[in-house]
Amino acid sequence: MKSVEPLVQIVAGLALNAFPAIFIAVFARVAPIEQQGRLAVSLAIGTYVAQLLSAFVVESRLATPEADHKISMPWWIALLSTVSGTLLIVSPTVPPTPVTLIGVLGLSSGLLMARTIGVVRGRWKLESVAASILMVGCLSALVLAVHDNSNCVRVLAAGALLAILIRCWPLPAHRDLGFPPDLTKAAWVTGETATVGMVQPALSTFILAVLGPSAAVGFRVVSTISGILEPILAYGRVRQLAHGHKGEVAQVAMLLVAGTMAIFIGAYLGIWSLIFGPAWNSSLYVALAIACVWKLCLLVTTIPFAALRRAGRTKTVFWLRAANTALYVVFGLTFLFSFNSSAAVFLSFVITEVLMFVPYHLVATRSAPEYNSVFVSGKLARPASEKA
């Protein structure tokens, strides 16, 4: 069971990334290119807000060592998801941009928070059921879009909403607002997530303005496909935040390599062209390769980051991630205006992540005893023992 649970949790996480991917694929077939560009930005904004809410409710509690980590879904998130999903269900096939934004925001928030709570609490059986329902809804919506059926967006929204409500079991109590036990730590954690998370929506907006809707859609398509690796990263990240380093880093790294290979096998077999239709083209291969390298780099910086969070160093992490964000934006905009290419933006992400590992590592060796004992002291002690 110890090997089955992580695998099921990671596979279930793929369904979370299927939602934005299928949304783009559906719009590529039923909406004009201008609406597709706005959807790309809406998905980036929705993901950003979802990360903020998850950080406030879930991650801030995990950054408080003395707090109870038995987290449940707050009732107001369930309500927000229900209202947002209902709006998309009752709207036209191509909803107005404000409705699309609200729908994406609410459903993304519910999906991400419910998923994170499921990983923390180890509810892999419930996760597998909810993920299966979401995947059925996504695939059904894609089939309907291919056949020009006007219910495609409605079916997609209904599948996402049902997956959220299933993950809410047992139903949240009205008294459970999900507020973190330490509001000071919550402010630092949420502020840190806000600074880092703003990169994608900000750069998506700039790409839309500078390169046009086609480039913005391409950027989002590459982000979404490389996002197949995100459930692996997210699983490793949440496990490290909740339980510390337990020898899972090597397993996560191997899964990332296997996932990258699967992504390019899918490209070779024409799967992405089949799913995304006109939104996918051969010019995106280079950007996709660089984006996958970026995801691999993220795992390396996640290790000292999680160790600092577990040690309760929320203020320190905030300033580190603020510096990280500044580099992302500066390098991203510089590469965008210099090369007029979304692939160049992903290359700037790789450079930023490699550079930022150095301060993360140095600070963690001083401020996170757990990190120091595993990655520094352990390495220093081994030669002495062998010599003895």
Coordinates of C-alpha atoms in Angstrom, one line a residue:
M1 CA 0.0 0.0 0.0
K2 CA 2.9 2.3 0.6
S3 CA 3.8 2.2 -3.1
V4 CA 0.3 2.3 -4.3
E5 CA -0.8 5.4 -2.4
P6 CA 1.8 7.9 -3.9
L7 CA 1.2 6.5 -7.4
V8 CA -2.6 6.9 -7.1
Q9 CA -2.2 10.4 -5.6
I10 CA 0.1 11.6 -8.5
V11 CA -2.1 10.1 -11.2
A12 CA -5.2 11.7 -9.5
G13 CA -3.3 15.0 -9.7
L14 CA -3.1 14.7 -13.5
A15 CA -6.8 15.2 -13.6
L16 CA -6.4 18.6 -11.9
N17 CA -4.2 19.7 -14.8
A18 CA -6.6 18.2 -17.3
F19 CA -9.2 20.9 -16.5
P20 CA -7.3 23.9 -17.9
A21 CA -6.0 21.8 -20.7
I22 CA -9.4 20.7 -21.9
F23 CA -10.8 24.2 -21.4
I24 CA -8.2 25.5 -23.9
A25 CA -8.9 22.5 -26.2
V26 CA -12.6 23.1 -26.1
F27 CA -12.3 26.9 -26.8
A28 CA -9.9 26.2 -29.6
R29 CA -12.8 24.5 -31.4
V30 CA -15.8 26.7 -30.4
A31 CA -14.4 30.2 -29.7
P32 CA -12.8 32.9 -31.8
I33 CA -9.1 33.5 -31.3
E34 CA -9.7 36.7 -29.3
Q35 CA -11.8 34.7 -26.8
Q36 CA -9.1 32.0 -26.6
G37 CA -6.5 34.6 -25.7
R38 CA -8.7 36.0 -22.9
L39 CA -9.3 32.5 -21.7
A40 CA -5.5 31.9 -21.5
V41 CA -5.2 35.0 -19.3
S42 CA -8.3 34.0 -17.2
L43 CA -6.8 30.5 -16.5
A44 CA -3.6 32.1 -15.4
I45 CA -5.5 34.5 -13.0
G46 CA -7.7 31.7 -11.8
T47 CA -4.7 29.5 -11.0
Y48 CA -3.1 32.5 -9.2
V49 CA -6.2 33.1 -7.0
A50 CA -6.4 29.3 -6.3
Q51 CA -2.8 29.3 -5.1
L52 CA -3.5 32.3 -2.8
L53 CA -6.5 30.6 -1.1
S54 CA -4.7 27.3 -0.8
A55 CA -1.7 29.0 0.8
F56 CA -3.9 30.9 3.3
V57 CA -6.0 27.9 4.4
V58 CA -3.7 24.9 4.0
E59 CA 0.0 25.8 3.6
S60 CA 0.0 28.4 6.4
R61 CA -1.3 25.7 8.8
L62 CA 1.5 23.3 7.6
A63 CA 4.0 26.1 8.3
T64 CA 2.8 26.2 12.0
P65 CA 4.5 23.2 13.6
E66 CA 2.4 23.2 16.7
A67 CA -1.0 23.4 14.8
D68 CA -3.4 20.5 14.1
H69 CA -2.8 19.4 10.5
K70 CA -6.1 17.6 10.1
I71 CA -7.5 20.1 7.5
S72 CA -10.9 20.0 6.0
M73 CA -12.5 22.0 3.1
P74 CA -14.0 25.4 4.3
W75 CA -17.7 25.7 3.5
W76 CA -17.2 29.1 1.7
I77 CA -14.8 27.5 -0.8
A78 CA -17.4 24.8 -1.5
L79 CA -20.0 27.6 -2.0
L80 CA -17.7 29.6 -4.2
S81 CA -17.1 26.6 -6.4
T82 CA -20.8 25.8 -6.7
V83 CA -21.7 29.3 -7.7
S84 CA -18.9 29.5 -10.3
G85 CA -19.6 26.1 -11.8
T86 CA -23.3 26.9 -12.0
L87 CA -22.6 30.2 -13.8
L88 CA -20.7 28.3 -16.5
I89 CA -23.4 25.6 -16.8
V90 CA -26.2 28.1 -17.4
S91 CA -24.2 30.4 -19.7
P92 CA -23.9 30.2 -23.5
T93 CA -21.4 27.8 -25.2
V94 CA -18.8 30.7 -25.3
P95 CA -19.6 32.6 -22.1
P96 CA -18.8 36.3 -21.8
T97 CA -15.3 37.0 -20.6
P98 CA -16.3 38.1 -17.0
V99 CA -18.4 34.9 -16.6
T100 CA -15.5 32.8 -17.9
L101 CA -13.1 34.5 -15.4
I102 CA -15.4 34.0 -12.4
G103 CA -16.1 30.4 -13.4
V104 CA -12.4 29.5 -13.9
L105 CA -11.5 31.3 -10.6
G106 CA -14.1 29.4 -8.5
L107 CA -13.6 26.0 -10.0
S108 CA -9.8 26.3 -10.0
S109 CA -9.8 27.3 -6.3
G110 CA -12.0 24.4 -5.3
L111 CA -10.1 21.9 -7.3
L112 CA -6.7 22.9 -6.0
M113 CA -7.7 23.2 -2.4
A114 CA -9.6 20.0 -2.3
R115 CA -6.7 18.2 -4.0
T116 CA -4.1 19.7 -1.6
I117 CA -6.2 18.6 1.4
G118 CA -6.5 15.1 0.0
V119 CA -2.8 14.8 -0.3
V120 CA -2.1 16.1 3.2
R121 CA -4.6 13.7 4.7
G122 CA -3.7 10.8 2.5
R123 CA -7.2 10.2 1.3
W124 CA -6.1 8.4 -1.9
K125 CA -9.2 6.4 -2.4
L126 CA -11.5 9.4 -2.4
E127 CA -8.9 11.2 -4.6
S128 CA -9.1 8.4 -7.2
V129 CA -12.9 8.6 -7.3
A130 CA -13.0 12.4 -7.7
A131 CA -10.2 12.4 -10.3
S132 CA -12.0 9.7 -12.3
I133 CA -15.2 11.8 -12.4
L134 CA -13.2 14.9 -13.4
M135 CA -11.5 13.0 -16.2
V136 CA -14.8 11.6 -17.5
G137 CA -16.2 15.2 -17.6
C138 CA -13.1 16.5 -19.4
L139 CA -13.0 13.8 -22.0
S140 CA -16.8 14.1 -22.6
A141 CA -16.4 17.8 -23.0
L142 CA -13.6 17.3 -25.6
V143 CA -15.6 14.8 -27.6
L144 CA -18.6 17.2 -27.6
A145 CA -16.4 20.1 -28.8
V146 CA -15.0 18.0 -31.6
H147 CA -18.5 17.3 -32.8
D148 CA -19.5 21.0 -32.4
N149 CA -22.0 20.3 -29.6
S150 CA -23.0 23.4 -27.7
N151 CA -23.0 21.6 -24.3
C152 CA -19.2 21.1 -24.2
V153 CA -18.3 23.9 -21.7
R154 CA -21.3 22.9 -19.5
V155 CA -20.2 19.3 -19.3
L156 CA -16.7 20.4 -18.4
A157 CA -17.9 22.7 -15.6
A158 CA -20.3 20.0 -14.3
G159 CA -17.5 17.4 -14.1
A160 CA -15.2 19.8 -12.2
L161 CA -17.9 20.9 -9.8
L162 CA -18.9 17.3 -9.0
A163 CA -15.2 16.4 -8.4
I164 CA -14.9 19.2 -5.9
L165 CA -18.1 18.3 -4.0
I166 CA -17.1 14.7 -3.7
R167 CA -13.7 15.7 -2.2
C168 CA -15.6 17.8 0.3
W169 CA -16.9 14.6 2.0
P170 CA -17.6 14.7 4.9
L171 CA -19.5 18.0 4.3
P172 CA -17.8 21.0 5.9
A173 CA -19.4 22.5 9.0
H174 CA -20.6 26.1 8.8
R175 CA -18.5 27.0 11.8
D176 CA -15.3 25.8 10.0
L177 CA -14.1 28.9 8.2
G178 CA -10.7 27.3 7.6
F179 CA -8.9 30.3 9.2
P180 CA -5.2 29.5 10.0
P181 CA -4.2 29.2 13.7
D182 CA -1.5 31.8 13.3
L183 CA -2.5 34.8 11.3
T184 CA 1.0 36.3 11.3
K185 CA 2.5 33.2 9.7
A186 CA -0.5 33.0 7.3
A187 CA 0.1 36.6 6.2
W188 CA 3.8 35.7 5.4
V189 CA 2.9 32.5 3.6
T190 CA 0.1 34.0 1.6
G191 CA 2.2 37.1 0.8
E192 CA 5.0 34.9 -0.4
T193 CA 2.6 32.9 -2.6
A194 CA 1.2 36.1 -4.0
T195 CA 4.6 37.4 -5.0
V196 CA 5.6 34.2 -6.7
G197 CA 2.3 33.4 -8.3
M198 CA 1.9 36.8 -10.0
V199 CA 4.6 35.8 -12.6
Q200 CA 2.4 33.6 -14.8
P201 CA -0.6 35.9 -15.1
A202 CA 1.6 39.0 -15.5
L203 CA 3.7 37.5 -18.2
S204 CA 0.7 35.9 -19.9
T205 CA -0.9 39.4 -20.1
F206 CA 2.3 40.9 -21.5
I207 CA 2.6 38.1 -24.1
L208 CA -1.0 38.8 -25.1
A209 CA -0.3 42.5 -25.5
V210 CA 3.1 42.2 -27.2
L211 CA 2.8 39.0 -29.4
G212 CA -1.0 38.7 -29.7
P213 CA -3.6 36.1 -28.8
S214 CA -2.0 33.2 -30.8
A215 CA 1.2 33.6 -28.8
A216 CA -0.7 33.9 -25.5
V217 CA -2.6 30.7 -26.3
G218 CA 0.7 28.9 -27.3
F219 CA 2.3 30.0 -24.0
R220 CA -0.7 28.7 -22.1
V221 CA -0.7 25.4 -24.1
V222 CA 3.0 24.8 -23.3
S223 CA 2.4 25.7 -19.6
T224 CA -0.5 23.3 -19.5
I225 CA 1.3 20.4 -21.2
S226 CA 4.4 20.8 -19.0
G227 CA 1.9 21.1 -16.2
I228 CA 1.5 17.3 -16.5
L229 CA 4.6 17.3 -14.3
E230 CA 3.0 19.6 -11.8
P231 CA 1.1 16.9 -9.9
I232 CA 4.4 15.1 -9.3
L233 CA 6.0 18.3 -8.1
A234 CA 3.0 19.2 -6.0
Y235 CA 2.9 15.8 -4.4
G236 CA 6.6 15.9 -3.5
R237 CA 6.2 19.5 -2.2
V238 CA 3.2 18.9 0.0
R239 CA 4.7 15.7 1.4
Q240 CA 7.8 17.6 2.3
L241 CA 5.8 20.4 3.8
A242 CA 3.7 18.1 5.9
H243 CA 6.2 15.3 6.8
G244 CA 9.7 16.5 6.0
H245 CA 12.3 14.7 4.0
K246 CA 11.6 11.0 4.0
G247 CA 13.6 9.7 1.1
E248 CA 10.9 10.6 -1.4
V249 CA 13.0 13.2 -3.4
A250 CA 14.7 10.5 -5.5
Q251 CA 11.4 8.9 -6.3
V252 CA 9.9 12.2 -7.3
A253 CA 12.9 13.0 -9.5
M254 CA 12.5 9.6 -11.3
L255 CA 8.8 10.3 -11.9
L256 CA 9.6 13.7 -13.3
V257 CA 12.0 12.2 -15.8
A258 CA 9.5 9.5 -16.8
G259 CA 6.8 12.2 -17.1
T260 CA 9.0 14.3 -19.4
M261 CA 9.6 11.3 -21.6
A262 CA 5.8 10.6 -21.7
I263 CA 5.1 14.2 -22.7
F264 CA 7.4 14.0 -25.8
I265 CA 6.2 10.5 -26.7
G266 CA 2.7 12.0 -26.7
A267 CA 3.9 14.8 -28.9
Y268 CA 5.5 12.3 -31.3
L269 CA 2.3 10.3 -31.5
G270 CA 0.2 13.4 -32.2
I271 CA -1.7 13.4 -28.9
W272 CA -1.3 17.1 -28.3
S273 CA -2.4 18.0 -31.8
L274 CA -5.4 15.7 -31.3
I275 CA -6.4 17.3 -28.0
F276 CA -5.6 21.0 -28.6
G277 CA -6.4 21.0 -32.3
P278 CA -5.4 24.4 -33.9
A279 CA -4.0 25.6 -30.6
W280 CA -1.0 23.2 -31.0
N281 CA 1.7 23.5 -33.7
S282 CA 5.2 22.2 -34.3
S283 CA 6.8 25.6 -33.3
L284 CA 6.0 24.8 -29.7
Y285 CA 8.4 21.9 -29.4
V286 CA 11.4 24.0 -28.3
A287 CA 9.3 25.9 -25.7
L288 CA 7.9 22.6 -24.4
A289 CA 11.4 21.1 -23.9
I290 CA 12.6 24.2 -22.0
A291 CA 9.5 24.2 -19.9
C292 CA 10.1 20.6 -18.9
V293 CA 13.7 21.4 -17.9
W294 CA 12.3 24.3 -15.8
K295 CA 9.9 21.9 -13.9
L296 CA 12.9 19.6 -13.2
C297 CA 14.8 22.6 -11.8
L298 CA 11.9 23.5 -9.5
L299 CA 12.3 20.2 -7.7
V300 CA 15.8 21.2 -6.6
T301 CA 14.8 24.5 -5.0
T302 CA 11.7 22.9 -3.5
I303 CA 13.9 20.9 -1.1
P304 CA 15.4 23.8 0.9
F305 CA 12.2 25.8 0.5
A306 CA 10.1 23.1 2.2
A307 CA 12.7 22.6 4.9
L308 CA 12.6 26.4 5.8
R309 CA 8.7 26.3 5.8
R310 CA 8.7 23.3 8.2
A311 CA 11.1 25.1 10.4
G312 CA 8.6 27.9 10.7
R313 CA 10.9 30.4 8.9
T314 CA 8.0 32.0 7.0
K315 CA 9.4 35.6 7.1
T316 CA 12.7 34.3 5.6
V317 CA 11.0 32.4 2.9
F318 CA 8.9 35.4 2.0
W319 CA 11.9 37.5 1.2
L320 CA 13.6 34.7 -0.7
R321 CA 10.6 34.2 -2.8
A322 CA 10.1 37.9 -3.3
A323 CA 13.6 38.0 -4.7
N324 CA 12.8 35.0 -6.8
T325 CA 9.7 36.7 -8.2
A326 CA 11.7 39.9 -9.1
L327 CA 14.2 37.8 -11.0
Y328 CA 11.4 35.9 -12.8
V329 CA 9.7 39.2 -13.9
V330 CA 12.9 41.0 -14.9
F331 CA 14.4 38.1 -16.8
G332 CA 11.0 37.2 -18.3
L333 CA 10.3 40.6 -19.7
T334 CA 13.9 41.1 -20.8
F335 CA 13.8 37.8 -22.8
L336 CA 10.3 38.5 -24.1
F337 CA 11.2 42.0 -25.6
S338 CA 14.7 40.8 -26.7
F339 CA 13.6 37.7 -28.6
N340 CA 9.9 38.1 -29.1
S341 CA 9.4 34.5 -28.3
S342 CA 7.5 32.5 -25.6
A343 CA 10.3 29.9 -25.7
A344 CA 12.7 32.6 -24.5
V345 CA 10.4 33.4 -21.6
F346 CA 10.6 29.7 -20.5
L347 CA 14.4 29.9 -20.9
S348 CA 14.4 32.8 -18.5
F349 CA 12.5 30.7 -16.0
V350 CA 15.3 28.0 -16.1
I351 CA 18.0 30.6 -15.5
T352 CA 16.1 32.2 -12.6
E353 CA 15.5 28.9 -10.9
V354 CA 19.2 27.8 -11.2
L355 CA 20.4 31.1 -9.8
M356 CA 18.0 31.1 -6.9
F357 CA 19.0 27.6 -5.6
V358 CA 22.2 29.2 -4.2
P359 CA 20.5 31.5 -1.7
Y360 CA 17.9 28.9 -0.8
H361 CA 20.6 26.4 0.0
L362 CA 22.8 28.7 2.0
V363 CA 19.9 30.0 4.1
A364 CA 18.5 26.5 4.7
T365 CA 21.8 25.2 6.0
R366 CA 21.8 28.0 8.6
S367 CA 18.1 28.2 9.5
A368 CA 16.6 24.7 8.9
P369 CA 18.2 22.0 11.2
E370 CA 16.4 19.2 9.3
Y371 CA 17.9 20.3 6.0
N372 CA 21.3 20.8 7.5
S373 CA 21.4 17.3 9.0
V374 CA 20.3 15.5 5.8
F375 CA 22.0 17.5 3.1
V376 CA 25.0 19.0 4.8
S377 CA 26.0 17.3 8.1
G378 CA 25.2 13.8 6.6
K379 CA 27.5 14.4 3.7
L380 CA 30.3 15.8 5.9
A381 CA 30.0 12.9 8.4
R382 CA 30.1 10.1 5.8
P383 CA 33.8 10.4 4.9
A384 CA 34.8 10.5 8.6
S385 CA 32.9 7.3 9.3
E386 CA 34.3 5.6 6.3
K387 CA 37.8 6.6 7.3
A388 CA 37.2 5.2 10.8

